[in-house]
Amino acid sequence: MVQQWVVDAYLLTLGALILVAGSLSDQ
C-alpha cells in the first residue's frame, strides 16, 4: 500500500517539473 506522503511528494515534484518546463518553453 502506497503511503499518502509518497503520493503527495510525487505530485508536488511532477507539478514543479511541469511549471519549470512550461516557463522554459515560453522563453
PDB file of C-alpha atoms in Angstrom:
ATOM      1  CA  MET A   1       0.000   0.000   0.000  1.00  0.00           C
ATOM      2  CA  VAL A   2       1.359   3.368  -1.024  1.00  0.00           C
ATOM      3  CA  GLN A   3       1.817   5.893   1.755  1.00  0.00           C
ATOM      4  CA  GLN A   4      -0.022   9.212   1.357  1.00  0.00           C
ATOM      5  CA  TRP A   5       3.145  11.290   1.793  1.00  0.00           C
ATOM      6  CA  VAL A   6       4.762   9.421  -1.099  1.00  0.00           C
ATOM      7  CA  VAL A   7       1.863  10.344  -3.374  1.00  0.00           C
ATOM      8  CA  ASP A   8       1.929  13.965  -2.190  1.00  0.00           C
ATOM      9  CA  ALA A   9       5.682  14.235  -2.772  1.00  0.00           C
ATOM     10  CA  TYR A  10       5.319  12.711  -6.247  1.00  0.00           C
ATOM     11  CA  LEU A  11       2.535  15.092  -7.236  1.00  0.00           C
ATOM     12  CA  LEU A  12       4.447  18.111  -5.912  1.00  0.00           C
ATOM     13  CA  THR A  13       7.579  17.092  -7.830  1.00  0.00           C
ATOM     14  CA  LEU A  14       5.607  16.398 -11.004  1.00  0.00           C
ATOM     15  CA  GLY A  15       3.802  19.724 -10.718  1.00  0.00           C
ATOM     16  CA  ALA A  16       7.081  21.575 -10.193  1.00  0.00           C
ATOM     17  CA  LEU A  17       8.617  19.926 -13.262  1.00  0.00           C
ATOM     18  CA  ILE A  18       5.591  20.894 -15.374  1.00  0.00           C
ATOM     19  CA  LEU A  19       5.778  24.504 -14.159  1.00  0.00           C
ATOM     20  CA  VAL A  20       9.522  24.684 -14.897  1.00  0.00           C
ATOM     21  CA  ALA A  21       9.104  23.085 -18.323  1.00  0.00           C
ATOM     22  CA  GLY A  22       6.258  25.468 -19.130  1.00  0.00           C
ATOM     23  CA  SER A  23       8.218  28.558 -18.107  1.00  0.00           C
ATOM     24  CA  LEU A  24      11.261  27.409 -20.095  1.00  0.00           C
ATOM     25  CA  SER A  25       9.224  26.734 -23.238  1.00  0.00           C
ATOM     26  CA  ASP A  26       7.631  30.186 -23.027  1.00  0.00           C
ATOM     27  CA  GLN A  27      11.005  31.901 -23.268  1.00  0.00           C
TER      28      GLN A  27
END
